[in-house]
CSV table of C-alpha atoms in Angstrom, one decimal:
chain,number,residue,atom,x,y,z
N,24,MET,CA,-9.3,32.2,-26.3
N,25,HIS,CA,-5.7,30.9,-26.2
N,26,ASN,CA,-5.7,27.1,-26.9
N,27,PRO,CA,-3.5,25.5,-24.3
N,28,GLN,CA,-1.0,22.7,-24.8
N,29,ILE,CA,-2.5,20.4,-22.2
N,30,THR,CA,-6.0,19.7,-20.9
N,31,VAL,CA,-6.0,18.3,-17.4
N,32,LEU,CA,-9.2,16.3,-17.4
N,33,MET,CA,-10.8,15.7,-14.0
N,34,PRO,CA,-14.2,14.0,-13.5
N,35,ALA,CA,-15.8,14.8,-10.1
N,36,TYR,CA,-18.7,13.3,-8.3
N,37,ASN,CA,-19.2,14.2,-4.6
N,38,ALA,CA,-15.5,14.9,-4.1
N,39,GLY,CA,-15.9,17.8,-1.7
N,40,LYS,CA,-13.6,16.2,0.9
N,41,TYR,CA,-10.6,16.1,-1.4
N,42,ILE,CA,-11.1,18.2,-4.5
N,43,ARG,CA,-9.6,21.4,-3.1
N,44,GLU,CA,-6.2,19.8,-2.6
N,45,ALA,CA,-6.5,18.1,-6.1
N,46,ILE,CA,-7.2,21.4,-7.8
N,47,THR,CA,-4.4,23.2,-5.9
N,48,SER,CA,-1.9,20.6,-7.0
N,49,VAL,CA,-2.8,21.2,-10.6
N,50,LEU,CA,-2.7,25.0,-10.4
N,51,GLU,CA,0.8,24.9,-8.8
N,52,GLN,CA,2.3,22.9,-11.7
N,53,SER,CA,5.7,24.2,-13.0
N,54,PHE,CA,4.2,23.8,-16.6
N,55,THR,CA,1.6,26.5,-16.9
N,56,ASP,CA,0.1,26.3,-20.4
N,57,PHE,CA,-2.9,24.1,-19.5
N,58,GLU,CA,-6.6,24.2,-18.9
N,59,LEU,CA,-8.1,22.3,-16.0
N,60,LEU,CA,-11.3,20.9,-17.3
N,61,ILE,CA,-13.5,19.6,-14.5
N,62,VAL,CA,-16.6,17.6,-15.4
N,63,ASN,CA,-19.0,17.8,-12.5
N,64,ASP,CA,-21.0,14.6,-12.8
N,65,GLY,CA,-24.1,15.6,-10.9
N,66,SER,CA,-22.5,16.1,-7.5
N,67,THR,CA,-24.9,16.6,-4.6
N,68,ASP,CA,-22.4,17.8,-2.0
N,69,ASP,CA,-20.3,21.0,-2.0
N,70,THR,CA,-18.0,19.9,-4.9
N,71,LEU,CA,-19.2,22.6,-7.2
N,72,ASP,CA,-19.0,25.4,-4.5
N,73,ILE,CA,-15.4,24.4,-3.8
N,74,ILE,CA,-14.6,24.5,-7.5
N,75,LYS,CA,-16.1,28.0,-7.9
N,76,SER,CA,-14.1,29.3,-4.9
N,77,PHE,CA,-11.0,29.2,-7.1
N,78,ASN,CA,-10.3,32.3,-9.1
N,79,ASP,CA,-8.2,31.0,-12.0
N,80,GLU,CA,-9.1,31.5,-15.7
N,81,ARG,CA,-7.5,28.1,-16.5
N,82,ILE,CA,-10.3,26.3,-14.7
N,83,VAL,CA,-13.2,25.3,-17.0
N,84,VAL,CA,-16.3,23.5,-15.5
N,85,LEU,CA,-18.8,21.3,-17.3
N,86,SER,CA,-21.8,20.1,-15.4
N,87,GLN,CA,-24.0,17.2,-16.3
N,88,GLU,CA,-26.5,14.8,-14.8
N,89,ASN,CA,-24.9,11.9,-13.0
N,90,LYS,CA,-24.0,9.5,-15.8
N,91,GLY,CA,-20.8,7.9,-14.5
N,92,VAL,CA,-17.1,8.4,-15.0
N,93,ALA,CA,-16.9,7.1,-18.6
N,94,ALA,CA,-19.6,9.5,-19.8
N,95,ALA,CA,-18.0,12.3,-17.9
N,96,LEU,CA,-14.6,11.6,-19.5
N,97,ASN,CA,-16.2,11.4,-23.0
N,98,ASN,CA,-17.9,14.7,-22.4
N,99,GLY,CA,-14.6,16.3,-21.3
N,100,LEU,CA,-12.8,14.9,-24.3
N,101,ASN,CA,-15.3,16.5,-26.7
N,102,HIS,CA,-14.8,19.9,-25.1
N,103,ALA,CA,-11.0,19.7,-24.4
N,104,ARG,CA,-9.1,22.4,-26.3
N,105,ALA,CA,-5.6,20.9,-26.1
N,106,PRO,CA,-3.9,18.2,-28.2
N,107,TYR,CA,-2.7,16.5,-25.0
N,108,ILE,CA,-4.8,15.1,-22.2
N,109,ALA,CA,-3.5,14.6,-18.6
N,110,ARG,CA,-6.0,12.4,-16.8
N,111,PHE,CA,-6.5,13.2,-13.2
N,112,ASP,CA,-8.9,12.4,-10.4
N,113,ALA,CA,-10.6,14.7,-7.9
N,114,ASP,CA,-9.2,13.0,-4.8
N,115,ASP,CA,-5.5,12.5,-6.0
N,116,VAL,CA,-2.6,14.9,-5.9
N,117,CYS,CA,-0.2,15.9,-8.7
N,118,TYR,CA,3.5,16.5,-7.9
N,119,PRO,CA,4.5,20.0,-9.2
N,120,TYR,CA,6.6,18.6,-12.1
N,121,ARG,CA,4.0,16.1,-13.3
N,122,LEU,CA,2.9,18.0,-16.5
N,123,GLN,CA,6.3,19.2,-17.4
N,124,VAL,CA,7.9,15.7,-17.2
N,125,GLN,CA,5.2,14.0,-19.3
N,126,TYR,CA,4.9,16.9,-21.8
N,127,ASP,CA,8.7,16.9,-22.4
N,128,PHE,CA,8.7,13.2,-22.8
N,129,ILE,CA,5.9,12.9,-25.3
N,130,THR,CA,7.0,15.9,-27.4
N,131,SER,CA,10.6,14.5,-27.6
N,132,HIS,CA,9.2,11.0,-28.4
N,133,PRO,CA,6.3,11.8,-30.7
N,134,TYR,CA,5.8,8.2,-31.8
N,135,TYR,CA,4.2,7.5,-28.4
N,136,SER,CA,0.5,8.3,-27.8
N,137,ILE,CA,0.2,7.3,-24.2
N,138,ILE,CA,2.5,8.0,-21.3
N,139,GLY,CA,2.0,6.5,-17.8
N,140,SER,CA,4.0,6.8,-14.7
N,141,GLY,CA,4.7,5.4,-11.3
N,142,VAL,CA,2.5,6.6,-8.4
N,143,ASP,CA,2.7,7.0,-4.6
N,144,TYR,CA,-0.3,5.4,-3.0
N,145,THR,CA,-1.6,7.0,0.2
N,146,ASP,CA,-4.4,6.2,2.7
N,147,VAL,CA,-7.4,8.4,3.1
N,148,ASN,CA,-5.5,10.9,5.2
N,149,GLY,CA,-2.7,11.3,2.7
N,150,ASN,CA,-0.1,9.1,4.5
N,151,LEU,CA,2.2,7.2,2.2
N,152,ILE,CA,1.5,3.4,1.9
N,153,PHE,CA,3.9,2.4,-0.8
N,154,THR,CA,5.3,3.4,-4.2
N,155,TRP,CA,3.9,1.6,-7.2
N,156,GLN,CA,6.1,1.1,-10.2
N,157,PRO,CA,4.7,-0.1,-13.5
N,158,ASP,CA,4.8,-3.8,-14.4
N,159,ALA,CA,6.1,-2.9,-17.9
N,160,LEU,CA,7.9,0.2,-19.2
N,161,SER,CA,8.6,-0.1,-22.9
N,162,HIS,CA,5.9,-0.5,-25.5
N,163,ASN,CA,7.0,-4.1,-26.2
N,164,GLU,CA,6.9,-5.0,-22.5
N,165,ILE,CA,3.5,-3.4,-22.2
N,166,ARG,CA,2.2,-5.4,-25.2
N,167,GLN,CA,3.5,-8.6,-23.6
N,168,LEU,CA,1.4,-8.2,-20.5
N,169,SER,CA,-1.6,-10.4,-20.0
N,170,TYR,CA,-4.8,-8.8,-21.0
N,171,ARG,CA,-5.9,-9.1,-17.4
N,172,ILE,CA,-3.3,-6.6,-16.2
N,173,CYS,CA,-4.1,-3.0,-16.7
N,174,PRO,CA,-0.8,-1.4,-17.8
N,175,PHE,CA,-1.4,2.1,-16.4
N,176,ILE,CA,-2.8,3.8,-13.3
N,177,HIS,CA,-5.5,5.9,-15.0
N,178,SER,CA,-5.1,9.2,-13.1
N,179,SER,CA,-1.4,9.2,-14.0
N,180,VAL,CA,-1.9,8.8,-17.8
N,181,PHE,CA,-1.0,11.5,-20.3
N,182,TYR,CA,-2.1,10.9,-23.9
N,183,LYS,CA,-2.8,12.4,-27.3
N,184,ARG,CA,-6.5,13.5,-27.4
N,185,ASP,CA,-7.0,12.5,-31.1
N,186,ALA,CA,-5.7,8.9,-30.4
N,187,VAL,CA,-8.4,8.3,-27.9
N,188,LEU,CA,-11.1,10.0,-29.8
N,189,ASN,CA,-10.2,8.0,-32.9
N,190,ALA,CA,-10.5,4.8,-30.8
N,191,GLY,CA,-14.0,5.8,-29.9
N,192,GLY,CA,-13.3,7.2,-26.4
N,193,TYR,CA,-14.3,5.4,-23.2
N,194,ASN,CA,-16.8,2.5,-23.4
N,195,GLU,CA,-19.5,3.4,-21.0
N,196,LEU,CA,-20.6,-0.2,-20.6
N,197,ALA,CA,-17.2,-1.2,-19.0
N,198,TYR,CA,-18.3,-0.4,-15.5
N,199,THR,CA,-15.2,0.8,-13.4
N,200,PHE,CA,-12.7,-0.6,-15.9
N,201,GLU,CA,-13.4,1.8,-18.9
N,202,ASP,CA,-9.7,2.7,-18.9
N,203,HIS,CA,-8.5,-0.9,-19.0
N,204,PHE,CA,-11.0,-1.7,-21.8
N,205,LEU,CA,-9.7,1.4,-23.8
N,206,TRP,CA,-6.1,0.4,-23.4
N,207,ALA,CA,-6.8,-3.2,-24.5
N,208,GLY,CA,-8.0,-1.9,-27.8
N,209,ILE,CA,-5.9,1.2,-28.5
N,210,LEU,CA,-2.6,-0.5,-27.8
N,211,LYS,CA,-3.0,-2.6,-30.9
N,212,HIS,CA,-2.6,0.6,-33.0
N,213,GLU,CA,-0.8,3.1,-30.7
N,214,LYS,CA,2.5,3.0,-28.9
N,215,ALA,CA,2.8,3.6,-25.2
N,216,PHE,CA,5.5,4.0,-22.5
N,217,ASN,CA,5.6,4.0,-18.7
N,218,LEU,CA,7.9,6.2,-16.7
N,219,ASN,CA,9.1,4.7,-13.5
N,220,GLN,CA,9.1,8.0,-11.7
N,221,PRO,CA,6.1,8.7,-9.4
N,222,LEU,CA,4.3,11.8,-10.7
N,223,ILE,CA,1.1,11.7,-8.6
N,224,LYS,CA,-0.2,10.6,-5.3
N,225,VAL,CA,-3.2,8.3,-5.5
N,226,ARG,CA,-5.5,8.3,-2.5
N,227,LEU,CA,-7.1,5.0,-1.5
N,228,ASN,CA,-10.3,5.6,0.3
N,229,ALA,CA,-13.5,3.9,1.3
N,230,GLU,CA,-15.6,6.2,-0.9
N,231,SER,CA,-14.3,5.0,-4.2
N,232,VAL,CA,-16.6,3.3,-6.7
N,233,THR,CA,-13.8,1.0,-7.7
N,234,ILE,CA,-13.0,-1.5,-5.0
N,235,ASP,CA,-10.4,-4.2,-4.5
N,236,GLU,CA,-10.8,-6.7,-7.3
N,237,LYS,CA,-11.0,-9.6,-4.9
N,238,TRP,CA,-14.1,-8.0,-3.4
N,239,ARG,CA,-15.9,-8.2,-6.7
N,240,THR,CA,-18.2,-11.2,-7.3
N,241,GLY,CA,-17.0,-14.1,-9.4
N,242,LYS,CA,-19.6,-13.2,-12.0
N,243,PHE,CA,-18.3,-9.6,-12.3
N,244,ARG,CA,-14.7,-10.8,-12.8
N,245,GLN,CA,-15.8,-13.4,-15.3
N,246,ILE,CA,-17.6,-10.9,-17.4
N,247,LYS,CA,-14.9,-8.3,-17.1
N,248,TYR,CA,-12.0,-10.6,-18.2
N,249,ASN,CA,-14.1,-12.2,-20.9
N,250,THR,CA,-14.9,-8.7,-22.5
N,251,LEU,CA,-11.2,-7.7,-22.2
N,252,ARG,CA,-10.1,-11.0,-23.9
N,253,LYS,CA,-12.6,-10.7,-26.8
N,254,GLY,CA,-12.2,-7.0,-27.2
N,255,ASN,CA,-15.9,-6.1,-27.1
N,256,ILE,CA,-18.8,-5.7,-24.6
N,257,THR,CA,-22.5,-6.1,-25.2
N,258,GLU,CA,-25.2,-4.0,-23.6
N,259,ALA,CA,-26.4,-7.1,-21.7
N,260,GLU,CA,-22.9,-7.6,-20.2
N,261,GLY,CA,-22.6,-3.9,-19.4
N,262,ARG,CA,-26.0,-4.0,-17.7
N,263,GLN,CA,-24.9,-7.0,-15.6
N,264,LEU,CA,-21.7,-5.3,-14.6
N,265,SER,CA,-23.5,-2.2,-13.5
N,266,GLU,CA,-26.2,-4.1,-11.6
N,267,ILE,CA,-23.5,-6.1,-9.7
N,268,GLY,CA,-21.4,-3.0,-9.1
N,269,ILE,CA,-24.2,-0.8,-7.8
N,270,LYS,CA,-25.2,-3.5,-5.3
N,271,GLN,CA,-21.6,-3.3,-3.9
N,272,LEU,CA,-21.7,0.4,-3.3
N,273,SER,CA,-22.9,0.0,0.3
N,274,PRO,CA,-20.7,1.7,3.0
N,275,ARG,CA,-20.1,-1.6,4.7
N,276,ILE,CA,-18.7,-3.3,1.6
N,277,LYS,CA,-16.6,-0.3,0.7
N,278,ARG,CA,-15.1,0.1,4.2
N,279,GLY,CA,-14.3,-3.6,4.4
N,280,ALA,CA,-12.6,-3.6,1.0
N,281,TYR,CA,-10.6,-0.4,1.9
N,282,TYR,CA,-9.2,-1.9,5.1
N,283,ALA,CA,-8.5,-5.2,3.4
N,284,LEU,CA,-6.6,-3.4,0.7
N,285,LEU,CA,-4.5,-1.5,3.3
N,286,GLY,CA,-3.8,-4.8,5.1
N,287,LYS,CA,-2.5,-6.4,1.9
N,288,LYS,CA,-0.4,-3.4,0.9
N,289,TYR,CA,1.3,-3.5,4.3
N,290,LEU,CA,2.0,-7.1,3.8
N,291,TRP,CA,3.1,-7.3,0.2
N,292,ASN,CA,4.4,-3.8,-0.8
N,293,ASN,CA,5.6,-2.2,2.3
N,294,TYR,CA,6.2,-4.8,5.0
N,295,GLN,CA,4.7,-3.5,8.2
N,296,PRO,CA,3.0,-6.5,9.7
N,297,GLU,CA,1.5,-4.7,12.7
N,298,LYS,CA,-0.3,-2.2,10.5
N,299,ALA,CA,-1.3,-5.1,8.2
N,300,ARG,CA,-2.9,-6.9,11.2
N,301,LYS,CA,-4.6,-3.8,12.4
N,302,ASN,CA,-6.3,-3.2,9.1
N,303,LEU,CA,-7.2,-6.9,8.5
N,304,LEU,CA,-8.8,-7.0,11.9
N,305,LYS,CA,-10.9,-4.0,11.0
N,306,THR,CA,-12.1,-5.6,7.8
N,307,LEU,CA,-12.9,-8.9,9.6
N,308,SER,CA,-15.0,-6.9,12.1
N,309,ILE,CA,-17.0,-5.5,9.2
N,310,SER,CA,-17.2,-8.7,7.1
N,311,PRO,CA,-16.4,-11.7,9.3
N,312,LEU,CA,-17.4,-14.2,6.6
N,313,HIS,CA,-14.7,-12.9,4.1
N,314,LEU,CA,-12.6,-16.0,4.8
N,315,LYS,CA,-9.6,-15.0,2.7
N,316,ASN,CA,-8.8,-12.3,5.2
N,317,TYR,CA,-8.2,-14.8,7.9
N,318,PHE,CA,-5.6,-16.4,5.7
N,319,LEU,CA,-4.0,-13.0,5.2
N,320,LEU,CA,-4.0,-12.4,8.9
N,321,LEU,CA,-2.1,-15.6,9.5
N,322,MET,CA,0.4,-14.7,6.7
N,323,SER,CA,1.2,-11.4,8.6
N,324,PHE,CA,3.2,-13.5,11.0
N,325,LEU,CA,5.5,-14.8,8.2
N,326,PRO,CA,8.9,-13.2,7.8
N,327,GLU,CA,9.4,-10.5,5.1
N,328,ARG,CA,11.6,-12.7,2.9
N,329,THR,CA,9.0,-15.4,2.7
N,330,LEU,CA,6.2,-13.0,1.8
N,331,THR,CA,8.4,-11.3,-0.8
N,332,ARG,CA,9.0,-14.6,-2.5
N,333,LEU,CA,5.3,-15.4,-2.5
N,334,TYR,CA,4.4,-12.0,-3.9
N,335,GLN,CA,7.0,-12.3,-6.8
N,336,LEU,CA,5.7,-15.8,-7.6
N,337,GLY,CA,2.2,-14.5,-7.8
N,338,LYS,CA,3.2,-11.7,-10.1
N,339,ARG,CA,5.0,-14.0,-12.4
N,340,ASN,CA,2.1,-16.4,-12.6
N,341,PHE,CA,-0.3,-13.6,-13.4
N,342,ARG,CA,1.6,-12.9,-16.6
N,343,LEU,CA,0.4,-16.2,-18.0
N,344,PRO,CA,-2.7,-15.6,-20.1
N,345,GLU,CA,-5.2,-17.6,-18.1
N,346,ALA,CA,-3.6,-17.3,-14.7
N,347,GLU,CA,-5.3,-15.8,-11.6
N,348,LEU,CA,-3.6,-13.5,-9.1
N,349,PRO,CA,-3.0,-14.9,-5.6
N,350,THR,CA,-5.6,-13.7,-3.1
N,351,ALA,CA,-3.2,-11.1,-1.7
N,352,VAL,CA,-2.3,-9.3,-4.9
N,353,LEU,CA,-4.3,-6.3,-5.8
N,354,ASN,CA,-5.3,-6.0,-9.5
N,355,GLN,CA,-5.0,-2.2,-9.2
N,356,LYS,CA,-6.9,0.9,-8.3
N,357,GLU,CA,-8.4,1.5,-11.7
N,358,LEU,CA,-10.0,4.8,-10.9
N,359,ASN,CA,-10.2,6.8,-7.7
N,360,TYR,CA,-13.6,8.3,-8.2
N,361,GLY,CA,-15.7,9.6,-5.4
N,362,SER,CA,-19.2,8.2,-4.7
């Protein structure tokens, strides 16, 4: 078989609601020399049936027992036939020029191993919430970020397959931040660049395993940032992270985190206070003891200029090595992965 230039690597777990649109957006790329490698991670819904409904020889499917996204990605990396990997999630959407833009950039700048991009965030129905642009563009800027800031949106990343394999692939103990953990290590040896241009749409939804960072427990955040700082993670730490994360997979917690996230985004990134209040009231009806959301609700009555200043102050403070983000700043959506 012809070896393609790009492997679009897509893990999928119970993504039946969204995967048809995701696959279609890949097949309609202006750059056509790719394979779409889908790792079905033990889905129990109609995900596999939808994948099989497409008749395109570029689609390759691997099926495995449910082992989590990091294991699915490592399985895909080991079977990928292309020298370049375009990461993508089963509930996101690629713009038609995504592969062409990133392929042209990395082949004309071969000293870079990892290329990220801006993204357009949407709600569960695909409505635009805001456009996210990277905190750092050049390699030097990326290296200067605090270890607490993930420099890329995972499903937008385009990288050299060998660079990630040589780094050991994704650490399966880093529950929901396997990408952040990978970048923290690999950027010591490999160069990266972020494109400002949005190349994908990332769908925020209440079914994601990864939730708003502020809805994680203090213990989860402590372990996560400690492992990122020291550059390694033990099996005991990985087990703790997984146990805490699994307990937070209840529909109530995930819905509450989803509406809280929308409320914050309509405050800090796309000032629409009425929409912010609507979503914050929803999350308070689900989790009335989540006191920080009352504070955000009050802040929705502040003028846009004041909120913008507070947001920029919070971003500047978070670049200090031991600083914490203000309550209203989202760490990032590390991986949009269906549950």
